[in-house]
PDB file of C-alpha atoms and ligand atoms in Angstrom:
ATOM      1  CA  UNK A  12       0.000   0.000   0.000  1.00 92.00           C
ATOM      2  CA  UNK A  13       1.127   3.726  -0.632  1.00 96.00           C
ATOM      3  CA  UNK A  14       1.744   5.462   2.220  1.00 98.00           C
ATOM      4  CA  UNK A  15      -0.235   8.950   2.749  1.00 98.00           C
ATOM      5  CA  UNK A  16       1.800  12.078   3.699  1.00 98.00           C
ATOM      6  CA  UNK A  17      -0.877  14.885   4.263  1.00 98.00           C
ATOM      7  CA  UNK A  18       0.258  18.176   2.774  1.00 98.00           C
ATOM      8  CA  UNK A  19      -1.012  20.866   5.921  1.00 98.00           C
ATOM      9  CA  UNK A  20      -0.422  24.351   3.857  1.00 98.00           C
ATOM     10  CA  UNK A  21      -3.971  25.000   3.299  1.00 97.00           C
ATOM     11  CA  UNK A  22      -4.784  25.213   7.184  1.00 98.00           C
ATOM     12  CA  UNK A  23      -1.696  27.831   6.885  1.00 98.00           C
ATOM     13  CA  UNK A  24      -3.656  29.632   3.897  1.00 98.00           C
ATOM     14  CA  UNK A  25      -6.643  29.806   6.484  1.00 98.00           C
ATOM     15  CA  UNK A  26      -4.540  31.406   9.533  1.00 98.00           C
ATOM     16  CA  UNK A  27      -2.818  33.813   7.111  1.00 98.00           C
ATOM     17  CA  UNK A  28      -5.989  35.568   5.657  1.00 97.00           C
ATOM     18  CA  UNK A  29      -6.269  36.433   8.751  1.00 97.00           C
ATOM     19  CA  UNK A  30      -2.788  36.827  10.126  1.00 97.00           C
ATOM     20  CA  UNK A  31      -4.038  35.029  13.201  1.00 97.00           C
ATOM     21  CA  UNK A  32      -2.985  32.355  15.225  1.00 97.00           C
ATOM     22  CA  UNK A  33      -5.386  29.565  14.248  1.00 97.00           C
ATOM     23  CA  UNK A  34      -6.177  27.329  12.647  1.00 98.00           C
ATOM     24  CA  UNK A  35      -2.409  25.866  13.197  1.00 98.00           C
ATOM     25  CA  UNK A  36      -0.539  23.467  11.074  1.00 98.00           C
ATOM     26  CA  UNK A  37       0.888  22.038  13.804  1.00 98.00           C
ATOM     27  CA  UNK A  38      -2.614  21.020  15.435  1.00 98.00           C
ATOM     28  CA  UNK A  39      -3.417  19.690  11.847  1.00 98.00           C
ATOM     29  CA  UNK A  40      -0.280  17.439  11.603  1.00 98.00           C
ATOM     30  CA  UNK A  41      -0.783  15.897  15.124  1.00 98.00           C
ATOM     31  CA  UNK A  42      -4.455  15.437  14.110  1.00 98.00           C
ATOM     32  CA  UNK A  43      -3.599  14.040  10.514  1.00 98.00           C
ATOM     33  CA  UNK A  44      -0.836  11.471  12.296  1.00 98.00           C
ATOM     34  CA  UNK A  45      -3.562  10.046  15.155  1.00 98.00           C
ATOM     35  CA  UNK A  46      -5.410   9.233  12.361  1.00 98.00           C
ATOM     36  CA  UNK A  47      -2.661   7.390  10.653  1.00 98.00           C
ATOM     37  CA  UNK A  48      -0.937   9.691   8.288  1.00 98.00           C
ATOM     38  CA  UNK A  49       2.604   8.399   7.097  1.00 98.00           C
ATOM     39  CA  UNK A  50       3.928  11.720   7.193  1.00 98.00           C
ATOM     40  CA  UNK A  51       3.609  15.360   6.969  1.00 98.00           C
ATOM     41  CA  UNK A  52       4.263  17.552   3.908  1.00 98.00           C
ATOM     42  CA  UNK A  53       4.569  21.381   3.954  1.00 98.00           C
ATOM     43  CA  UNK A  54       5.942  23.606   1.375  1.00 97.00           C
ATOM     44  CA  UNK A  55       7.710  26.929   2.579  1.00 98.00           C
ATOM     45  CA  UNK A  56       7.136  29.255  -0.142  1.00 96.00           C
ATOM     46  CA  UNK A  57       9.864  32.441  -0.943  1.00 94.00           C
ATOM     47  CA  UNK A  58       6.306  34.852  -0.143  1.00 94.00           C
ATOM     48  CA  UNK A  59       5.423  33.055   2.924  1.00 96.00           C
ATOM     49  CA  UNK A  60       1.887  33.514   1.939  1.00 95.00           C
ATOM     50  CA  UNK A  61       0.704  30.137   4.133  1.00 97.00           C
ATOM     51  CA  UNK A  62       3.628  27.946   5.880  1.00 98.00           C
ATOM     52  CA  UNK A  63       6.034  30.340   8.119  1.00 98.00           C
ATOM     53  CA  UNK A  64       9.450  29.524   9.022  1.00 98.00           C
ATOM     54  CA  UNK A  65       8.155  29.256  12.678  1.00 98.00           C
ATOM     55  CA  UNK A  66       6.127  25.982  11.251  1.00 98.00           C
ATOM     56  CA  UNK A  67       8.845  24.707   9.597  1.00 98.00           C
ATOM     57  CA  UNK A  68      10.819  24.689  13.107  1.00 98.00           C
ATOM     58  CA  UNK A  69       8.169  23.476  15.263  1.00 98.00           C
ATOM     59  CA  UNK A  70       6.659  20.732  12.645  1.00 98.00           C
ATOM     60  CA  UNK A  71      10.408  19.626  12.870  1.00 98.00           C
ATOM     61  CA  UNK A  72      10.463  18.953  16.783  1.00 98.00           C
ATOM     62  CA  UNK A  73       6.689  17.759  16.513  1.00 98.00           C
ATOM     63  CA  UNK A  74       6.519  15.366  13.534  1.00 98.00           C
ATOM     64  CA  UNK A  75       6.801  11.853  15.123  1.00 98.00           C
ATOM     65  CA  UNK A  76       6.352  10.318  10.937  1.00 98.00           C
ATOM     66  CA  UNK A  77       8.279  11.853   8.397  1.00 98.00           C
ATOM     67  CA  UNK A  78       8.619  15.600   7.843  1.00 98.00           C
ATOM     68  CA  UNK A  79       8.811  16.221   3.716  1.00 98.00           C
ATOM     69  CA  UNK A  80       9.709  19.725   2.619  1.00 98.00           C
ATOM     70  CA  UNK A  81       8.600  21.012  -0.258  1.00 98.00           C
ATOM     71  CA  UNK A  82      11.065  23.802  -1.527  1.00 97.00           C
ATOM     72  CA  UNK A  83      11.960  25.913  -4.364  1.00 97.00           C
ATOM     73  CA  UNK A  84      16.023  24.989  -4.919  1.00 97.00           C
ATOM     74  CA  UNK A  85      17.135  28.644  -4.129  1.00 96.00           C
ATOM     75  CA  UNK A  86      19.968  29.422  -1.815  1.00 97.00           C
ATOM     76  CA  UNK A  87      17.400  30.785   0.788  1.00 97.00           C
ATOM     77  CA  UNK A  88      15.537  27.666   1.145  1.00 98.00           C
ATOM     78  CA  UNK A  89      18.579  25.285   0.860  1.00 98.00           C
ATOM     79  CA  UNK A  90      20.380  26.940   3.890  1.00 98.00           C
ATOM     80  CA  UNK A  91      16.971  27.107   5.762  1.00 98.00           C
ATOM     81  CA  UNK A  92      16.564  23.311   4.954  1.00 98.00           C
ATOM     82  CA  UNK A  93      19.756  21.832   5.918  1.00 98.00           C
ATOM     83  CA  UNK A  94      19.760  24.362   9.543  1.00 98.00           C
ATOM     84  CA  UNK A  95      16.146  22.397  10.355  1.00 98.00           C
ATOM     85  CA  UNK A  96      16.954  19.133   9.048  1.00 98.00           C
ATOM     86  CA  UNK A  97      13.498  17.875   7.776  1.00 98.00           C
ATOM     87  CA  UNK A  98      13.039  14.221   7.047  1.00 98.00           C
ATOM     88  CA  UNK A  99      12.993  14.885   3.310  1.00 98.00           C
ATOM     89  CA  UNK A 100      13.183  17.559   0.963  1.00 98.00           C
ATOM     90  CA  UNK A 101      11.185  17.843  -2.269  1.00 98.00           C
ATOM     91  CA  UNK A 102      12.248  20.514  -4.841  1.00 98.00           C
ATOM     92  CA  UNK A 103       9.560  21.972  -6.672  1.00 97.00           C
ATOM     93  CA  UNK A 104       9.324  24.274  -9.327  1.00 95.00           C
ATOM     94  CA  UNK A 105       8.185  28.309  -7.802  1.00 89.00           C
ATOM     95  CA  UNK A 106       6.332  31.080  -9.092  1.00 78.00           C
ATOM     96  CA  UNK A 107       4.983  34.121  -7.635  1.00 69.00           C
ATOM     97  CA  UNK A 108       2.308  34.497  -9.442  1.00 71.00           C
ATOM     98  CA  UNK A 109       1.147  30.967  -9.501  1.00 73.00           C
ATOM     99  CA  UNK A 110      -1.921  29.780  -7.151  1.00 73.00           C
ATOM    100  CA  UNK A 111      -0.183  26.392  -6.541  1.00 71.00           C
ATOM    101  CA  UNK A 112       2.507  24.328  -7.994  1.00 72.00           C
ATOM    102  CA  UNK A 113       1.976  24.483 -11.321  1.00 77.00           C
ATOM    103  CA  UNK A 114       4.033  21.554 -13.120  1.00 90.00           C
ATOM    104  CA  UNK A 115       7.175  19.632 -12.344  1.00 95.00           C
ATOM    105  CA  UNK A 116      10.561  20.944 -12.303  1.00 96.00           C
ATOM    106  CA  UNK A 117      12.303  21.370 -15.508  1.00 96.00           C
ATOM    107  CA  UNK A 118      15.477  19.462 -14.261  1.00 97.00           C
ATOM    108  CA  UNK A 119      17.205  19.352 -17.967  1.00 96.00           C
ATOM    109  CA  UNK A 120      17.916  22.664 -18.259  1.00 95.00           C
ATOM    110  CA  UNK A 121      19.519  22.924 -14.639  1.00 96.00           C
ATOM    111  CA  UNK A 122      20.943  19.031 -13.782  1.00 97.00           C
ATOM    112  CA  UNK A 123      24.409  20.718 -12.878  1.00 97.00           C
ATOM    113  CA  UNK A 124      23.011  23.267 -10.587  1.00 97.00           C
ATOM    114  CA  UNK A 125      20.131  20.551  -9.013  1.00 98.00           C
ATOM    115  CA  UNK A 126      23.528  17.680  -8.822  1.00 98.00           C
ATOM    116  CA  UNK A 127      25.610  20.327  -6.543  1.00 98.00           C
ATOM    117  CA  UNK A 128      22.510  21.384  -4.126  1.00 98.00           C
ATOM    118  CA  UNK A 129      21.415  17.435  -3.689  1.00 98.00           C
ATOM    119  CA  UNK A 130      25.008  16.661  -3.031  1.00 98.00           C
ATOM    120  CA  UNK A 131      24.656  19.044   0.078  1.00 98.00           C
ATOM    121  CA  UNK A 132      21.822  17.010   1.207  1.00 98.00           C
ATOM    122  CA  UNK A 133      23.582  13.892   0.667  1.00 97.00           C
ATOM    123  CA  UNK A 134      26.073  15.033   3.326  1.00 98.00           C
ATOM    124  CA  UNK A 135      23.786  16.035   5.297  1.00 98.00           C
ATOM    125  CA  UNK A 136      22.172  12.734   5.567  1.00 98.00           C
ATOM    126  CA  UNK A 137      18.338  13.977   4.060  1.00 98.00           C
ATOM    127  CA  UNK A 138      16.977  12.903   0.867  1.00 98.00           C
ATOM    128  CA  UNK A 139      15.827  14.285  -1.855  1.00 98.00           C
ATOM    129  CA  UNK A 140      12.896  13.989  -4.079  1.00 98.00           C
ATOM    130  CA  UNK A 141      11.955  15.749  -7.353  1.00 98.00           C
ATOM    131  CA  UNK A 142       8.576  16.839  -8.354  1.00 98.00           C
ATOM    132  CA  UNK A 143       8.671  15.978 -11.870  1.00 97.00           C
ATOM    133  CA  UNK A 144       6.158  15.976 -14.704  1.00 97.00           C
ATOM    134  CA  UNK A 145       5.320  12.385 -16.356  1.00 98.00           C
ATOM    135  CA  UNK A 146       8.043  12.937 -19.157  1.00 97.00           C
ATOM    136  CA  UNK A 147      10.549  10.670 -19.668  1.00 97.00           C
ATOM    137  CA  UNK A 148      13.084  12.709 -20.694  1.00 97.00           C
ATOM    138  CA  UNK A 149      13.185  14.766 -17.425  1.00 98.00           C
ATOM    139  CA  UNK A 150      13.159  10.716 -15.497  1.00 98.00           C
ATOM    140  CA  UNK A 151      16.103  10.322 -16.896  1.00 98.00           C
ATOM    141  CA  UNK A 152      17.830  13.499 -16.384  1.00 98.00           C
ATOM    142  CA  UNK A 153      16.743  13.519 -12.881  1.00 98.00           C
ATOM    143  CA  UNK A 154      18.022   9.826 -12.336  1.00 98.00           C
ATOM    144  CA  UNK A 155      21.354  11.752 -13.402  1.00 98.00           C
ATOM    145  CA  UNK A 156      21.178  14.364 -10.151  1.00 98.00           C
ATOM    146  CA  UNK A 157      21.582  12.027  -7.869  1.00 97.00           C
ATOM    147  CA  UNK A 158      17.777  12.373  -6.401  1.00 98.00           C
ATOM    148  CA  UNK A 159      17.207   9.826  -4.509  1.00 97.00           C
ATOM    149  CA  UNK A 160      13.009  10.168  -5.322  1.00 98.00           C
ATOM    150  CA  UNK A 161      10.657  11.364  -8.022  1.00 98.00           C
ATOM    151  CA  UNK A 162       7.347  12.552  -7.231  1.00 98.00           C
ATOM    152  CA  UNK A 163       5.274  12.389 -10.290  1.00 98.00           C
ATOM    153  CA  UNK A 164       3.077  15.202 -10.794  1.00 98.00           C
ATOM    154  CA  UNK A 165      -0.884  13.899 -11.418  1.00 98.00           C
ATOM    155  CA  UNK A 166      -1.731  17.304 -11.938  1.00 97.00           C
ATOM    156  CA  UNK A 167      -2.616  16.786 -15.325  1.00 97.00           C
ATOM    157  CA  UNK A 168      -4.370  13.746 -14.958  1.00 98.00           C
ATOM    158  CA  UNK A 169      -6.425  15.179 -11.714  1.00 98.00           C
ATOM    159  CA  UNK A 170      -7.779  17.659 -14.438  1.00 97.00           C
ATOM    160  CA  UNK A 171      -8.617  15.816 -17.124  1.00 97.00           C
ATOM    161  CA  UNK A 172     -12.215  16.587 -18.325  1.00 95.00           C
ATOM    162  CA  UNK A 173     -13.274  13.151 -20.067  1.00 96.00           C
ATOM    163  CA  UNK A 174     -13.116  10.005 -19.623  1.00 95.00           C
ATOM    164  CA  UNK A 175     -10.660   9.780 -22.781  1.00 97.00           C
ATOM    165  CA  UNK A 176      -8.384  12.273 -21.136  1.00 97.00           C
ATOM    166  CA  UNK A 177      -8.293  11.255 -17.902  1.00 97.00           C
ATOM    167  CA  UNK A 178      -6.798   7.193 -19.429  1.00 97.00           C
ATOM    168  CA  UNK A 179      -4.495   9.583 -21.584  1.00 98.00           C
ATOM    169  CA  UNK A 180      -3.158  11.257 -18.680  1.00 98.00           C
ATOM    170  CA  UNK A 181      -3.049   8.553 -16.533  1.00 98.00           C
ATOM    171  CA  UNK A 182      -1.016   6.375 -18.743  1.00 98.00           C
ATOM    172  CA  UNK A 183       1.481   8.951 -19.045  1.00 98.00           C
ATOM    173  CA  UNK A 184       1.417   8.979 -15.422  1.00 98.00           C
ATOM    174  CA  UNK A 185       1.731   4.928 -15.203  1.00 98.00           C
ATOM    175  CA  UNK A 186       4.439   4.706 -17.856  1.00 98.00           C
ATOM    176  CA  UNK A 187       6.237   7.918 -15.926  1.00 98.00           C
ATOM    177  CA  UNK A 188       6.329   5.936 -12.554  1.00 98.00           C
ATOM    178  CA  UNK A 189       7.177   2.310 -14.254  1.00 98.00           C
ATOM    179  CA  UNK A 190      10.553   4.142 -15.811  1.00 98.00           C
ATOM    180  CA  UNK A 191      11.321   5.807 -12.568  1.00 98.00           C
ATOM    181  CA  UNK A 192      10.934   2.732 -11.121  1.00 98.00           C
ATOM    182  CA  UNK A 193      12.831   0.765 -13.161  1.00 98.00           C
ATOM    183  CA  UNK A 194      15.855   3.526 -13.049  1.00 97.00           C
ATOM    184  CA  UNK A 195      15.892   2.561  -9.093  1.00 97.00           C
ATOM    185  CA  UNK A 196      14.478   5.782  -7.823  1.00 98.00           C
ATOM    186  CA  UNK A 197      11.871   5.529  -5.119  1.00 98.00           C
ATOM    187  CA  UNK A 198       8.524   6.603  -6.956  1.00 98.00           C
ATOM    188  CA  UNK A 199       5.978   9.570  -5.073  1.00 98.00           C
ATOM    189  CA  UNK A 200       2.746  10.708  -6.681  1.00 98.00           C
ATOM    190  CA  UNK A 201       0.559  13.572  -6.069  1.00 98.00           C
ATOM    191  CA  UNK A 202      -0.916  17.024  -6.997  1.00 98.00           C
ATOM    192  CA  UNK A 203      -4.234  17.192  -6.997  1.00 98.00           C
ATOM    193  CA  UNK A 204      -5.426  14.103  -6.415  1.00 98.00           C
ATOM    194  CA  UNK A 205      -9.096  13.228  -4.653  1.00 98.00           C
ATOM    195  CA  UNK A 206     -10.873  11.112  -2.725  1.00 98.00           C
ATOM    196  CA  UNK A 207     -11.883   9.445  -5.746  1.00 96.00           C
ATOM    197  CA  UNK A 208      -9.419   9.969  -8.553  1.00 97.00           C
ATOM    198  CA  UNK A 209      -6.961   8.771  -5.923  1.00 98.00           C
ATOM    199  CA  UNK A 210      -8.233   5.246  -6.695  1.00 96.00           C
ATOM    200  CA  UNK A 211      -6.352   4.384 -10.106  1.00 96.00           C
ATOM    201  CA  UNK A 212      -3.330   6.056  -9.071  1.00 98.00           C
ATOM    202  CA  UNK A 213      -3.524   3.966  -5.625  1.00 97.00           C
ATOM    203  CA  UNK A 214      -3.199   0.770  -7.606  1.00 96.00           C
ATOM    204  CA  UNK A 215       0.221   1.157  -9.031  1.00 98.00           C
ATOM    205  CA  UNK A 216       2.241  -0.530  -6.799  1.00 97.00           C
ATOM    206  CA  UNK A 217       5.841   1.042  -7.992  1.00 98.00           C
ATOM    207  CA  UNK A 218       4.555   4.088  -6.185  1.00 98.00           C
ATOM    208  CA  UNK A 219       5.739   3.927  -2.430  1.00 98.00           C
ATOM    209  CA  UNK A 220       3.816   7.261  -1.526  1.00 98.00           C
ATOM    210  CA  UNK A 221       1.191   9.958  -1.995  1.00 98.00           C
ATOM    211  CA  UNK A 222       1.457  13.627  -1.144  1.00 98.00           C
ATOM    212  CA  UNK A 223      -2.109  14.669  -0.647  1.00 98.00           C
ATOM    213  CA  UNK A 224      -3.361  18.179   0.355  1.00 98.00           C
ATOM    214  CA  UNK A 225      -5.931  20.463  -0.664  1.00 98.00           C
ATOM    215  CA  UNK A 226      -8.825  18.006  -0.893  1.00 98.00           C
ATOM    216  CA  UNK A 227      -8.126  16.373   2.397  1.00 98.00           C
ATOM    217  CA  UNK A 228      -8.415  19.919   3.712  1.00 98.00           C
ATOM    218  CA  UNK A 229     -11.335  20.900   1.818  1.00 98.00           C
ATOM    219  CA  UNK A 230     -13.191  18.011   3.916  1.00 98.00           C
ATOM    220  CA  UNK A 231     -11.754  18.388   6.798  1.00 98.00           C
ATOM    221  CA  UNK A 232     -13.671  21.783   6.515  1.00 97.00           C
ATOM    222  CA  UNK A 233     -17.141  20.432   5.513  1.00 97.00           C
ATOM    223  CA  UNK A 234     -17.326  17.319   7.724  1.00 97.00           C
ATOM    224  CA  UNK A 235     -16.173  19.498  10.565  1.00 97.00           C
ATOM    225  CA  UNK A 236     -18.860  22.652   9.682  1.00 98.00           C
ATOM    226  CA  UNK A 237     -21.766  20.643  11.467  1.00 98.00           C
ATOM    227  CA  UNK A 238     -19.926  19.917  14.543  1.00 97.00           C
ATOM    228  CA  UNK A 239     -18.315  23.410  14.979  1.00 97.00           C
ATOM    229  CA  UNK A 240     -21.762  25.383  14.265  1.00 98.00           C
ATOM    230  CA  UNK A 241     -23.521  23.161  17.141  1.00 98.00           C
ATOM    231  CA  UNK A 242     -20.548  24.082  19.740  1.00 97.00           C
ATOM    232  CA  UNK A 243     -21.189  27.514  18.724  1.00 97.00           C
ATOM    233  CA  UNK A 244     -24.846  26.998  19.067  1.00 97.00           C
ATOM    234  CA  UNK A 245     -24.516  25.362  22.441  1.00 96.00           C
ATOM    235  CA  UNK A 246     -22.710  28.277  23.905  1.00 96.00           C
ATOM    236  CA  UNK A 247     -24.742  31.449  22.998  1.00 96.00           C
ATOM    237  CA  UNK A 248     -27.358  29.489  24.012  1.00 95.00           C
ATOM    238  CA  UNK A 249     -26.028  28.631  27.385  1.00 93.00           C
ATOM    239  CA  UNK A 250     -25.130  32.625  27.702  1.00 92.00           C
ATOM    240  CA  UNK A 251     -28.048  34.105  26.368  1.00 90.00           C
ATOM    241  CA  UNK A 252     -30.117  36.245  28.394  1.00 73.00           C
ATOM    242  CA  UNK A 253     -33.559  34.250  28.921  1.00 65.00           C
ATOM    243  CA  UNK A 254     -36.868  36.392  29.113  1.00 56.00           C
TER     244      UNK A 254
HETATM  245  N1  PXP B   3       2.965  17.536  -4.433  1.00 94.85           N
HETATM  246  C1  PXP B   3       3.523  18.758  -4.659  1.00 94.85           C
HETATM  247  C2  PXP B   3       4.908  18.807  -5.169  1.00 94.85           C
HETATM  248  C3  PXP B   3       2.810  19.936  -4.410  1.00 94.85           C
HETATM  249  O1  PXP B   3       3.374  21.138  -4.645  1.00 94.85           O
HETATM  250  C4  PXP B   3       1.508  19.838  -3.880  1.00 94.85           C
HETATM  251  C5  PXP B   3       0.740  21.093  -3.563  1.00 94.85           C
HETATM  252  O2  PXP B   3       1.397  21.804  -2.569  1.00 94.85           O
HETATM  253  C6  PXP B   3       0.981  18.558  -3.641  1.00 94.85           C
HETATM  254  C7  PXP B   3       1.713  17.424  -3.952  1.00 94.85           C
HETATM  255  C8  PXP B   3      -0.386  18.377  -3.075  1.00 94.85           C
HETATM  256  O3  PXP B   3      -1.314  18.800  -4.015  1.00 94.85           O
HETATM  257  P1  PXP B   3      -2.823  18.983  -3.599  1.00 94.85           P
HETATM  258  O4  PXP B   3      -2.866  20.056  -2.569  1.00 94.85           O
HETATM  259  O5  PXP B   3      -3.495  19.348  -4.874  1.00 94.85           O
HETATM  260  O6  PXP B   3      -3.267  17.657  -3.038  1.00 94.85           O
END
């Protein structure tokens, strides 16, 4: 079975728009390991717009799993990466402008730059995984890095709008994880995957893990709404004035 590490950024997104203290990651990655998580995934962006370095620091002390890392392979974020020491690191491609990851890393055009920054991590003793779209080509380049992981981007194939795109995409994705497979790399999948496209991608068995996030969230929000609103409920009634 793949194991399940629960991306937590999108209870960050919540906190931030209001610059508040709750709800906090760090709650949500205790909660999301009592209820059997393999590990916890947060991405510390160069805006800081939901996971703050203060999360990255505590999730490290807290995380009893695996803590995975998502970063952006800039100086910044590899300094800030090998001070905390997460479990795993998982470079990622990083725009500004961009609501979430948008595609894998283009590893081709930088495999010198990506070999010298995983060789610091190597020393280090953490490994590293690539987010990588479902092309070959960039398999084998990244094979050539020295990453020790691939996590193959299902973005595509989590958007797919028929029926006949959605086998298109997902082959890509199955012939994407066989290769990296086959190359010896240890084989992630995720990006927007959901609680029911999840189940094709479950079944290939080269795939060791699954980095899951903003749906898990987005019910964690709904199946909790009934629950909340009665607490509320419950205590303006016990409060309120009686005539
Ligand atoms: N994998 C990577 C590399 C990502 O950047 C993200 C989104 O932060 C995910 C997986 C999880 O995607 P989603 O939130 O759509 O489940």
């Amino acid at each position: 079975m793949a194991k399940l590490c629960v991306n937590v950024d999108h209870v960050a997104t919540v906190r931030e728009a209001r610059k508040t203290i709750e709800p906090d990651p760090i709650a949500a990655a205790i909660l999301a390991e009592l209820a059997g998580a393999h590990g916890i995934t947060i991405h510390l962006r160069e805006d800081r717009r939901h996971i703050q370095d203060r999360d990255l620091r505590i999730m490290q002390e807290v995380v009893k799993t695996k803590l995975n890392l998502e970063m952006a392979a800039t100086k910044e974020m590899i300094d800030i990466a090998l001070s905390v020491k997460p479990d795993q690191v998982t470079f990622v491609p990083e725009k500004r402008q961009e609501i979430t990851t948008e595609g894998g890393l283009d590893v081709i055009s930088q495999e010198d730059y990506l070999r010298r920054a995983i060789k610091k991590f190597k020393e280090a003793g953490i490994p590293v995984s690539i987010f990588i779209d479902p092309d070959l080509k960039q398999i084998r380049s990244a094979k050539k890095t020295g990453a020790d992981c691939l996590e193959i981007n299902t973005g595509k194939y989590s958007e797919a709008k028929t029926e006949k795109e959605l086998d298109v995409e997902f082959e890509k994705v199955k012939s994407a994880v066989k290769f990296a497979y086959k190359s010896k790399l240890t084989v992630h999948a995720g990006h927007g995957l959901t609680y029911s496209n999840v189940k094709r991608v479950s079944d290939l068995r080269e795939i060791s893990e699954l980095n899951i996030g903003h749906n898990i969230v987005a019910r964690a929000v709904l199946v909790g709404m009934e629950r909340a609103v009665r607490e509320m409920l419950n205590i303006i009634n016990q409060y309120s004035v009686r005539s």
